[in-house]
mmCIF file of C-alpha atoms in Angstrom:
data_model
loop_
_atom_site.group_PDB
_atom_site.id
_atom_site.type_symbol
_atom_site.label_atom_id
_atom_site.label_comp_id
_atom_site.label_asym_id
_atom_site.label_seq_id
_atom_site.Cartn_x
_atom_site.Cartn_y
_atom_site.Cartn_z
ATOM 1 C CA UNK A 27 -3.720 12.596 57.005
ATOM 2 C CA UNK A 28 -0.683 13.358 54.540
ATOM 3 C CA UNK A 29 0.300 9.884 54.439
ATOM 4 C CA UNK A 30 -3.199 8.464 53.493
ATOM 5 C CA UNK A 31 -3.154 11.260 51.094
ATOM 6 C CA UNK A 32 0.275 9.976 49.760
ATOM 7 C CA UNK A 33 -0.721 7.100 49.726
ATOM 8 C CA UNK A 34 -3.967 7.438 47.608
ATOM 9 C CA UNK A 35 -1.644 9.144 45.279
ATOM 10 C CA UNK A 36 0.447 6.132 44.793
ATOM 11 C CA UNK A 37 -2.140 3.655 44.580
ATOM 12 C CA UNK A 38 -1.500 1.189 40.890
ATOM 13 C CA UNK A 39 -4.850 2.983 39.682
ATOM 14 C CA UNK A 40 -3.742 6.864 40.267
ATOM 15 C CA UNK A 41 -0.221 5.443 38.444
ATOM 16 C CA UNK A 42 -1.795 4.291 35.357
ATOM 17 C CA UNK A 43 -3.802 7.207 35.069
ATOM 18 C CA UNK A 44 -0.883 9.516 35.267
ATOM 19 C CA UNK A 45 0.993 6.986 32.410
ATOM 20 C CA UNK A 46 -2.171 7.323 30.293
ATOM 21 C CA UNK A 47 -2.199 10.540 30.659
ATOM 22 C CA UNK A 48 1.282 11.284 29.980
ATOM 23 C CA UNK A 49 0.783 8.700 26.823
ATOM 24 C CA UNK A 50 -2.100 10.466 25.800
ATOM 25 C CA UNK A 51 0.223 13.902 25.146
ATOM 26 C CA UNK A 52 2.875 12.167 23.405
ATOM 27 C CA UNK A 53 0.324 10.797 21.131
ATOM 28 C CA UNK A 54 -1.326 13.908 20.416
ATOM 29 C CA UNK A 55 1.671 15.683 19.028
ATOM 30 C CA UNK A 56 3.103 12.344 17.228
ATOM 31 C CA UNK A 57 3.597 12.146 13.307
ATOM 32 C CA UNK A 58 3.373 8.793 11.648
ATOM 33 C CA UNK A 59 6.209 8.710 8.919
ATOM 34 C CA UNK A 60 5.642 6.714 5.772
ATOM 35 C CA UNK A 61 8.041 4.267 5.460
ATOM 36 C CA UNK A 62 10.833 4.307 2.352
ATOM 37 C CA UNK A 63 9.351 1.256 0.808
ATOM 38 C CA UNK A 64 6.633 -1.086 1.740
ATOM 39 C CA UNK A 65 7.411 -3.065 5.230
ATOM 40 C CA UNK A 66 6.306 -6.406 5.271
ATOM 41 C CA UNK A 67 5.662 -8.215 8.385
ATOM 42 C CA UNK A 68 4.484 -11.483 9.722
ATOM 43 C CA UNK A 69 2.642 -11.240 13.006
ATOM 44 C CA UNK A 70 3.987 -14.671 14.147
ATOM 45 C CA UNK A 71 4.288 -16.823 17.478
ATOM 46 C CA UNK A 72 3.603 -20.716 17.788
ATOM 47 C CA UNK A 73 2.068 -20.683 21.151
ATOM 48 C CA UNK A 74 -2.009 -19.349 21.055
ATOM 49 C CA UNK A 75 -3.389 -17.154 23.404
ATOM 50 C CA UNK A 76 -0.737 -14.375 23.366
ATOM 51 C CA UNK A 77 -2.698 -11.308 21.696
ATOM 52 C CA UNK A 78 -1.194 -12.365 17.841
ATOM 53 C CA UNK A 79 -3.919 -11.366 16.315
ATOM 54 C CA UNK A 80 -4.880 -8.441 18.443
ATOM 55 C CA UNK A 81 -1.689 -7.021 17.975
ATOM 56 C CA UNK A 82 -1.685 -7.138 14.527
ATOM 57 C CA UNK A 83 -5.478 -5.374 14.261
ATOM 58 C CA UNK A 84 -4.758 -2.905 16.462
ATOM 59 C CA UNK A 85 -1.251 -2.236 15.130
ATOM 60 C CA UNK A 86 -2.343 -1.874 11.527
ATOM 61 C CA UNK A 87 -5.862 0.242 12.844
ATOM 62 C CA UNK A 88 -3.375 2.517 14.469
ATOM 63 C CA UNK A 89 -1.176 2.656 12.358
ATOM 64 C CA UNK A 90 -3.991 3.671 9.470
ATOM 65 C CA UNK A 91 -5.330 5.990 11.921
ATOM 66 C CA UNK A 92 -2.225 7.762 11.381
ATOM 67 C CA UNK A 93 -2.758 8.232 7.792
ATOM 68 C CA UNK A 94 -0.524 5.544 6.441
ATOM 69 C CA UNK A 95 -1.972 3.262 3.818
ATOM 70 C CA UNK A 96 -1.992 -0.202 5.593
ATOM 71 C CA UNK A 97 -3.208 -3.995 4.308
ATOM 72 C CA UNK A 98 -3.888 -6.229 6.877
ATOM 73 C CA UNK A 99 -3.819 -10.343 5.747
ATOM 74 C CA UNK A 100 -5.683 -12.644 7.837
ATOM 75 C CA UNK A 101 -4.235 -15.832 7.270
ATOM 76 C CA UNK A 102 -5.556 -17.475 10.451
ATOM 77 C CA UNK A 103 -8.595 -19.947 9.153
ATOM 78 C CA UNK A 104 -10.038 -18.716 12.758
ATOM 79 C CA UNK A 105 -10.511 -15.601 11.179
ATOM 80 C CA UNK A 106 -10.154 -13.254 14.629
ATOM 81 C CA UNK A 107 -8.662 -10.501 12.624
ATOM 82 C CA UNK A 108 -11.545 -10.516 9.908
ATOM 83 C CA UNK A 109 -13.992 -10.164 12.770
ATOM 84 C CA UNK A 110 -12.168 -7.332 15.289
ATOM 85 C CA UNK A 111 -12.028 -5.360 11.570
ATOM 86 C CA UNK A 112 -15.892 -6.173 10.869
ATOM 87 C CA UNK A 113 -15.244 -7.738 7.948
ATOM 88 C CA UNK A 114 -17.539 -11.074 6.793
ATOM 89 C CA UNK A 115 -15.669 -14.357 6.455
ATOM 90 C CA UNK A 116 -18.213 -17.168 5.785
ATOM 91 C CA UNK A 117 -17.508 -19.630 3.758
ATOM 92 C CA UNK A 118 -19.468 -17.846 0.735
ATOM 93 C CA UNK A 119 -16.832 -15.129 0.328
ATOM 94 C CA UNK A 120 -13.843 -14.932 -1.946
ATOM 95 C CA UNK A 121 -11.370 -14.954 0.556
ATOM 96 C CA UNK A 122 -7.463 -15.392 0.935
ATOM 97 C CA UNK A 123 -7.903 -19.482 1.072
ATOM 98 C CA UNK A 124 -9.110 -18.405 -3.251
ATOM 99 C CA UNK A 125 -5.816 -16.759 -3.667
ATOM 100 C CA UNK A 126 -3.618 -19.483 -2.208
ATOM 101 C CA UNK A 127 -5.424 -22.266 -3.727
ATOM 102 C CA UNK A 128 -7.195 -20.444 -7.141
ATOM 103 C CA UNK A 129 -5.042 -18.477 -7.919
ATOM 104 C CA UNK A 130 -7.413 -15.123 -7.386
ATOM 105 C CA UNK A 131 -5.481 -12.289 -7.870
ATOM 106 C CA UNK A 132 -5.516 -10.206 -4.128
ATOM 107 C CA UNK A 133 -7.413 -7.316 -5.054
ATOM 108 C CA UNK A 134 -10.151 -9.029 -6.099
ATOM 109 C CA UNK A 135 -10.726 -10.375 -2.207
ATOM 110 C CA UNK A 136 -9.729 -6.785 -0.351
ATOM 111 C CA UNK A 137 -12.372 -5.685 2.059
ATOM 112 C CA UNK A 138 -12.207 -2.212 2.871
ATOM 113 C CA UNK A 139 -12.636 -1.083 6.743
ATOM 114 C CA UNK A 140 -15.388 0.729 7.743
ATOM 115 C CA UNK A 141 -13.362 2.879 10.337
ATOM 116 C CA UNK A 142 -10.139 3.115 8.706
ATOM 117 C CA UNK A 143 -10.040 4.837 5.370
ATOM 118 C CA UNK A 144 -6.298 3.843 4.184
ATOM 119 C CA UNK A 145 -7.061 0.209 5.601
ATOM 120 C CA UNK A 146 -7.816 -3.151 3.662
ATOM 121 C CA UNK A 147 -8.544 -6.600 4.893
ATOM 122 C CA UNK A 148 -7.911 -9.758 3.276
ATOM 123 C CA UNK A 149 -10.072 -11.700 4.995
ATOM 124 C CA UNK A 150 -10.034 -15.902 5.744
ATOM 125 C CA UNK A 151 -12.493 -18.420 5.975
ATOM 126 C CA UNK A 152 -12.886 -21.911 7.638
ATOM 127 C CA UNK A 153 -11.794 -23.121 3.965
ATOM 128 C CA UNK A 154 -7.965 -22.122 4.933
ATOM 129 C CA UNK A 155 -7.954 -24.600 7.272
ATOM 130 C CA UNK A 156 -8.065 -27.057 3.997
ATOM 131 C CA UNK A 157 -5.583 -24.879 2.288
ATOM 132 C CA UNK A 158 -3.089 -26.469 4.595
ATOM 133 C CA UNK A 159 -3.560 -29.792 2.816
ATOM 134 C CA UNK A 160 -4.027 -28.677 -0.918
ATOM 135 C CA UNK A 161 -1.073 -26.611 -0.837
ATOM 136 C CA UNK A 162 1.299 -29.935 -0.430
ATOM 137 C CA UNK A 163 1.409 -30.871 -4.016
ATOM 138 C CA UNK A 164 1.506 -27.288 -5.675
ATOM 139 C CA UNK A 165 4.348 -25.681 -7.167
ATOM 140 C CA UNK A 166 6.591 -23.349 -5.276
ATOM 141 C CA UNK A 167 3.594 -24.015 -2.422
ATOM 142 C CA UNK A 168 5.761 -22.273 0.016
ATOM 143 C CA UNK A 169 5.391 -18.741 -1.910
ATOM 144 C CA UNK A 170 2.143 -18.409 -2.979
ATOM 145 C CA UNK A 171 1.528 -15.755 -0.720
ATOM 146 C CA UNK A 172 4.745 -14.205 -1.636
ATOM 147 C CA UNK A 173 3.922 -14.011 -4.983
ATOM 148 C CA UNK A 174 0.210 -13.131 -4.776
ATOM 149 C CA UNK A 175 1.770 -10.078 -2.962
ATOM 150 C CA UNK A 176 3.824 -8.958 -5.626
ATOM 151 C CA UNK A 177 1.309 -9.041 -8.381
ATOM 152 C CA UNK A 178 -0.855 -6.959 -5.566
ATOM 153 C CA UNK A 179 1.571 -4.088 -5.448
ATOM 154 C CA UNK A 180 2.416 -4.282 -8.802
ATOM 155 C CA UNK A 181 -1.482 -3.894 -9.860
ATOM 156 C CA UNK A 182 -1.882 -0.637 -7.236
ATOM 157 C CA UNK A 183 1.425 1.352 -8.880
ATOM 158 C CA UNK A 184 -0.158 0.393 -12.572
ATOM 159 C CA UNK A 185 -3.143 1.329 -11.094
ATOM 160 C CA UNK A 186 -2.331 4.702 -9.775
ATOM 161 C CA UNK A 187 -2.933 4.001 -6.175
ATOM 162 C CA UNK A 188 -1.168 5.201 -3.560
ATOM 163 C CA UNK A 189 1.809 2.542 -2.307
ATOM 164 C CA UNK A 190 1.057 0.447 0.800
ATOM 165 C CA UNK A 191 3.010 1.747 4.024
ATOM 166 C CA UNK A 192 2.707 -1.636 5.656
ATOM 167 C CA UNK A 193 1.616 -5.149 4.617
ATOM 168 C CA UNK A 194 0.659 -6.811 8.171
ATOM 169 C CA UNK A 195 0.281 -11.043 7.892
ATOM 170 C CA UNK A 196 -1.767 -12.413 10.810
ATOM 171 C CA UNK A 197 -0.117 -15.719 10.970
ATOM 172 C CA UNK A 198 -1.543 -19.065 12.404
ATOM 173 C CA UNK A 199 -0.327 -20.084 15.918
ATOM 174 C CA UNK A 200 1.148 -23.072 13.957
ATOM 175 C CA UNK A 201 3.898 -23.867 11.807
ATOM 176 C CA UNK A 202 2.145 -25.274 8.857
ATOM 177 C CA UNK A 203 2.065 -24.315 5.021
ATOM 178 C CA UNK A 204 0.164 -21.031 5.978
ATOM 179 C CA UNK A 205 2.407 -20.063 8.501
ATOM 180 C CA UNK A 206 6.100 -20.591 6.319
ATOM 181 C CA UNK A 207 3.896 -19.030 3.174
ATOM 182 C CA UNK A 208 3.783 -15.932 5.452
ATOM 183 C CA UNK A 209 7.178 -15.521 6.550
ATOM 184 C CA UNK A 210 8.342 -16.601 3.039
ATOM 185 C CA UNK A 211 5.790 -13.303 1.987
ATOM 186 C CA UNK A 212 7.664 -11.412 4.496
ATOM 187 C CA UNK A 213 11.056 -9.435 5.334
ATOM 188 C CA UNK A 214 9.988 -8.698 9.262
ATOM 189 C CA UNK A 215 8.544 -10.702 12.091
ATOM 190 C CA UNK A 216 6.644 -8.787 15.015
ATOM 191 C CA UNK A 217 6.931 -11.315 17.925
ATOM 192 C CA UNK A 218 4.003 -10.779 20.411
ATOM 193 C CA UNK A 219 5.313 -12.163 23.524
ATOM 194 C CA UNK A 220 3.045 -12.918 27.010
ATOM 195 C CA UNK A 221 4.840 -11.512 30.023
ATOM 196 C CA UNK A 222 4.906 -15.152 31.855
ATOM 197 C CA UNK A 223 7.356 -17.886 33.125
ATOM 198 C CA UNK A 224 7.906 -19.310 29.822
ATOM 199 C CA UNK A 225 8.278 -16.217 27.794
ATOM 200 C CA UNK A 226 11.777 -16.864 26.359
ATOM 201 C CA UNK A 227 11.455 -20.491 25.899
ATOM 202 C CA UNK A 228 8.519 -19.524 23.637
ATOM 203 C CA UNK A 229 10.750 -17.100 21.953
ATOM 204 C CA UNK A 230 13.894 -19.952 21.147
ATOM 205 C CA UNK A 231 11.495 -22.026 19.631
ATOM 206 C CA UNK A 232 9.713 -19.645 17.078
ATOM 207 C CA UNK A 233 12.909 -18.402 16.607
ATOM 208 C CA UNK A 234 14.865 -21.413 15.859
ATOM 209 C CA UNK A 235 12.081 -21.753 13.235
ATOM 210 C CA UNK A 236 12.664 -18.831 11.721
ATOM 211 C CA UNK A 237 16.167 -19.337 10.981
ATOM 212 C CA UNK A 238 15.461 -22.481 9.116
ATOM 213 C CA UNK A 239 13.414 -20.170 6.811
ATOM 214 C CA UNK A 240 15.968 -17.843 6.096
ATOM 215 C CA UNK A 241 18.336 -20.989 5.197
ATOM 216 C CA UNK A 242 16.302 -22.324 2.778
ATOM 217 C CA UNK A 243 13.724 -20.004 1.625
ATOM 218 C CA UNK A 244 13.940 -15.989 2.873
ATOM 219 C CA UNK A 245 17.401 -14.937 3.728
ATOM 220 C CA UNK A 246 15.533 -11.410 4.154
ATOM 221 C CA UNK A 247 13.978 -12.484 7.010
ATOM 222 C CA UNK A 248 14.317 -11.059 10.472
ATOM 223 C CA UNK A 249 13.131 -10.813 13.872
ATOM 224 C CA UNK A 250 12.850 -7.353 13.842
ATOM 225 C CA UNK A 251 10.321 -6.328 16.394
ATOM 226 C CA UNK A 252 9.661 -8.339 20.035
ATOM 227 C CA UNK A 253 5.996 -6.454 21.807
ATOM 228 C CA UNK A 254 5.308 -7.409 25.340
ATOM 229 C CA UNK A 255 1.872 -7.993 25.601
ATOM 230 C CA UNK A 256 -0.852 -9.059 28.683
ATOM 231 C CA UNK A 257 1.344 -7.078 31.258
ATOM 232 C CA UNK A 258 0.416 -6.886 34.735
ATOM 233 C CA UNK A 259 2.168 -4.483 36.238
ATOM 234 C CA UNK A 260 1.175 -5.212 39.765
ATOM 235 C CA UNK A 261 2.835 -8.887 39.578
ATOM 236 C CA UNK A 262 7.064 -9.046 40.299
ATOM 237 C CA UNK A 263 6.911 -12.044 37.979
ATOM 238 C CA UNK A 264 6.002 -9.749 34.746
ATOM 239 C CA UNK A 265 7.980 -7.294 35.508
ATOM 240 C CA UNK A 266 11.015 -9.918 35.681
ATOM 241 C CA UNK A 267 9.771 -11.154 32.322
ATOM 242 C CA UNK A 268 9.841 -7.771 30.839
ATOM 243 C CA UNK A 269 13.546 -7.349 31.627
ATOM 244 C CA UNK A 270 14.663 -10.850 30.842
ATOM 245 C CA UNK A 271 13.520 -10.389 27.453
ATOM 246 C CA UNK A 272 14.784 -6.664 26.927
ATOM 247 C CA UNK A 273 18.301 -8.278 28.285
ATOM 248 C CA UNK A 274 18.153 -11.166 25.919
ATOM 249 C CA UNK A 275 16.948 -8.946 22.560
ATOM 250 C CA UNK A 276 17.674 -5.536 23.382
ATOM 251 C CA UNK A 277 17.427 -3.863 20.414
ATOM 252 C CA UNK A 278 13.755 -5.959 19.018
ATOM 253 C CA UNK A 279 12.174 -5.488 22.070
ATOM 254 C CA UNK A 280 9.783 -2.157 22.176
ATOM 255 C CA UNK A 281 9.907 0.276 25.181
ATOM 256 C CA UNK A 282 5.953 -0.122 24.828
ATOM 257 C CA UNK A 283 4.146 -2.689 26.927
ATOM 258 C CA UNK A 284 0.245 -3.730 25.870
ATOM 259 C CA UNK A 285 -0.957 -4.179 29.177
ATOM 260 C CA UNK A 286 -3.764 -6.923 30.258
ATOM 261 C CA UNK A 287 -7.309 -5.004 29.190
ATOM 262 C CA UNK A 288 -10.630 -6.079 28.848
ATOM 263 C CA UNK A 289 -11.258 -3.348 25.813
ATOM 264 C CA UNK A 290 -8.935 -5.248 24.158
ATOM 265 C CA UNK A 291 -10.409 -8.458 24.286
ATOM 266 C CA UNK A 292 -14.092 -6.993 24.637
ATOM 267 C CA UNK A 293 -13.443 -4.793 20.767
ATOM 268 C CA UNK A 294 -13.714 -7.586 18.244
ATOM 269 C CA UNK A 295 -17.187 -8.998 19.684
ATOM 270 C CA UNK A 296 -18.354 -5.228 18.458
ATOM 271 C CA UNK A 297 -16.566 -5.688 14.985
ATOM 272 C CA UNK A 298 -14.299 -2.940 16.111
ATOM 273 C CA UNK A 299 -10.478 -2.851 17.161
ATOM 274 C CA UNK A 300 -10.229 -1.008 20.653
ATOM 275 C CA UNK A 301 -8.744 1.665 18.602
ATOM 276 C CA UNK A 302 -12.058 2.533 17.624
ATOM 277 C CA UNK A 303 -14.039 0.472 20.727
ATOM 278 C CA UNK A 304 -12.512 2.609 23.557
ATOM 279 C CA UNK A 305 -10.000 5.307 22.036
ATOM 280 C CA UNK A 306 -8.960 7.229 25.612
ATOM 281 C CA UNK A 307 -8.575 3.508 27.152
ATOM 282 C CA UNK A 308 -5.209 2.236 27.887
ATOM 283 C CA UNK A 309 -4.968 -0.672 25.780
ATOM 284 C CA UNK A 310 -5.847 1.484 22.704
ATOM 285 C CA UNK A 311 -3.107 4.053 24.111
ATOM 286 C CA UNK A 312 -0.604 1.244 24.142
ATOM 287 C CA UNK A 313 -1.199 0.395 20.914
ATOM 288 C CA UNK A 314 -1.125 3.580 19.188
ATOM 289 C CA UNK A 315 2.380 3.718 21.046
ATOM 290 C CA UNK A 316 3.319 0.636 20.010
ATOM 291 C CA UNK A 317 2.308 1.424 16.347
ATOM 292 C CA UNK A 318 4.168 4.900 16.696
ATOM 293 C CA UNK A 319 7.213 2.822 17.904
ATOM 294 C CA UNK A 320 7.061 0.528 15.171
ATOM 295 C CA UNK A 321 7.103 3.773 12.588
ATOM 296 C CA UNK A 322 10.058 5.150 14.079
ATOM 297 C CA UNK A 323 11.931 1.618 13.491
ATOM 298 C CA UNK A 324 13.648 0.417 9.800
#
C-alpha cells in the first residue's frame, strides 16, 4: 500500500503540479525591473514551427503584465502575433508593411492591447510578404526598421510618454529583407529553440547568420538569450537536448523551459496570449518565468 502510494506521488502529473506550484510562489512575490534603457530584441530562428512567435507574445504579454511598458512588432506577413494579441491585420489596415515601404511614421500604425495596458502592437498584413520585393531597390533598405524605430522613441520622449521597457521584433522564419531589417533594428536576439535531435544544428546556422550581420551592418548585435521551448519532460531525448545546449551556450541559455502545452497553442484562436487564455496553466507559468528571467538579464 505505501509503495502504490509512493508511487502515485511520483507519477510525471503529481511532479508538474508540485513545479507549478512551486512556480506559481516565486511568481507571486516577483518584481519586474525596468530596464536602464530600452532593450531591443529580435525574436529570430530560421526553422518554422518552434514557438517564435509564441514566445515573443507571451514574453512581451508577461512582461507588460508586470507593469513594464512593452511594443511588440509583428514583422511576420503571417501575422500570428497580430492575431494571439487580437489585433486586426487585413489588408485594409495601416500596418508595419506602410512603414517599411511608405514611409508611415510607427505611431501612426500602433494598436493598443485590449488586455495589456502598457502593451502596443504593430501589426502586419499579407502586404509584407510584397515588402520583401519592394524593399530591394530602396535606400539603406536594410534599416528601415531601424530607423522607423528611432523616430518612434524619439516622438514618445517629445511626446511625454513614458519610455518603452522593451521593443520585441517577431521575425520571419526566413532570412529575407524583413528578417536582416529586424536584427539591423535590434541589439539582442532571443533564440527560441525546439528540444529535438537537430536543436544545435538549427542554432549554427541562425547563428552563423547573425555574425555576418554584425560584420557588415550591427556590430551591436548579440545572441543574448537561447529559450528552450516544446519540452517534454517525459522523453530522455529532450532532456539530452536541454543539456547539450546549456553545455554549448551556457550563459544565453535560460534556466526556464516552455514546456509542450495545448493552452499555448489553443490562446491565439481566442485572440488572447495564454497569459490571459489560461493564467494558473503551466505554459503561461513558464512564460511569466521566462519573462521574469529575461528582466533579471542585461
Amino acid at each position: 500500500m505505501a509503495n502504490s502510494k509512493g508511487s502515485q506521488e511520483d507519477t510525471p502529473l503529481m511532479r508538474q503540479l508540485r513545479q507549478d506550484t512551486q512556480l506559481r510562489r516565486k511568481l507571486e512575490n516577483a518584481t519586474f525591473e525596468a530596464p536602464a534603457e530600452t532593450r531591443i530584441i529580435s525574436v529570430a530562428n530560421q526553422k518554422g514551427g518552434v514557438g517564435k512567435t509564441s514566445t515573443a507574445v507571451n514574453v512581451a504579454a508577461a512582461l507588460a503584465q508586470g507593469g513594464l511598458h512593452v511594443l511588440l512588432i509583428d514583422a511576420d506577413p503571417q501575422g500570428n502575433a497580430s492575431t494571439a494579441l487580437g489585433v486586426e491585420h487585413d489588408p485594409d489596415i495601416a500596418s508595419l508593411y506602410d512603414v517599411l515601404v511608405d514611409d508611415k511614421p510607427l505611431h501612426e500604425i500602433l494598436v493598443p492591447s485590449e488586455q495589456f495596458e502598457t502593451l502596443q502592437c504593430a501589426p502586419a498584413t499579407i502586404d509584407l510578404s510584397g515588402a520583401e520585393i519592394e524593399l530591394v531597390p530602396m535606400v539603406a533598405r536594410e534599416s528601415r526598421m531601424k530607423n522607423a524605430i528611432r523616430a518612434y522613441i524619439e516622438h514618445r520622449e517629445q511626446a511625454g510618454e513614458p519610455r518603452l521597457d522593451y521593443i520585441f521584433i517577431d521575425c520571419p522564419p526566413s532570412l529575407g529583407l524583413l528578417t536582416i531589417n529586424s536584427l539591423v533594428a535590434a541589439r539582442e536576439v532571443l533564440m527560441p529553440i525546439q528540444a529535438e535531435y537537430y536543436a544545435l544544428e538549427g542554432i549554427a546556422m541562425l547563428w552563423k547568420n547573425i555574425e555576418l550581420i554584425q560584420q557588415h551592418l550591427n556590430s551591436d548585435l548579440r545572441v543574448s538569450t537561447i529559450l528552450l521551448t516544446m519540452y517534454d519532460g517525459r522523453t530522455r531525448l529532450a532532456s539530452q537536448v536541454a543539456e547539450d545546449v546549456r553545455e554549448h551556450f551556457p550563459e544565453q541559455t535560460l534556466q526556464t523551459l516552455i514546456p509542450r502545452s495545448v493552452r499555448i497553442s489553443e490562446a491565439p484562436s481566442y485572440g488572447e496570449t495564454v497569459i490571459t487564455y489560461d493564467p494558473g496553466s503551466t505554459g503561461a507559468l513558464a512564460y511569466r518565468a521566462a519573462a521574469h528571467e529575461i528582466s533579471t538579464r542585461s
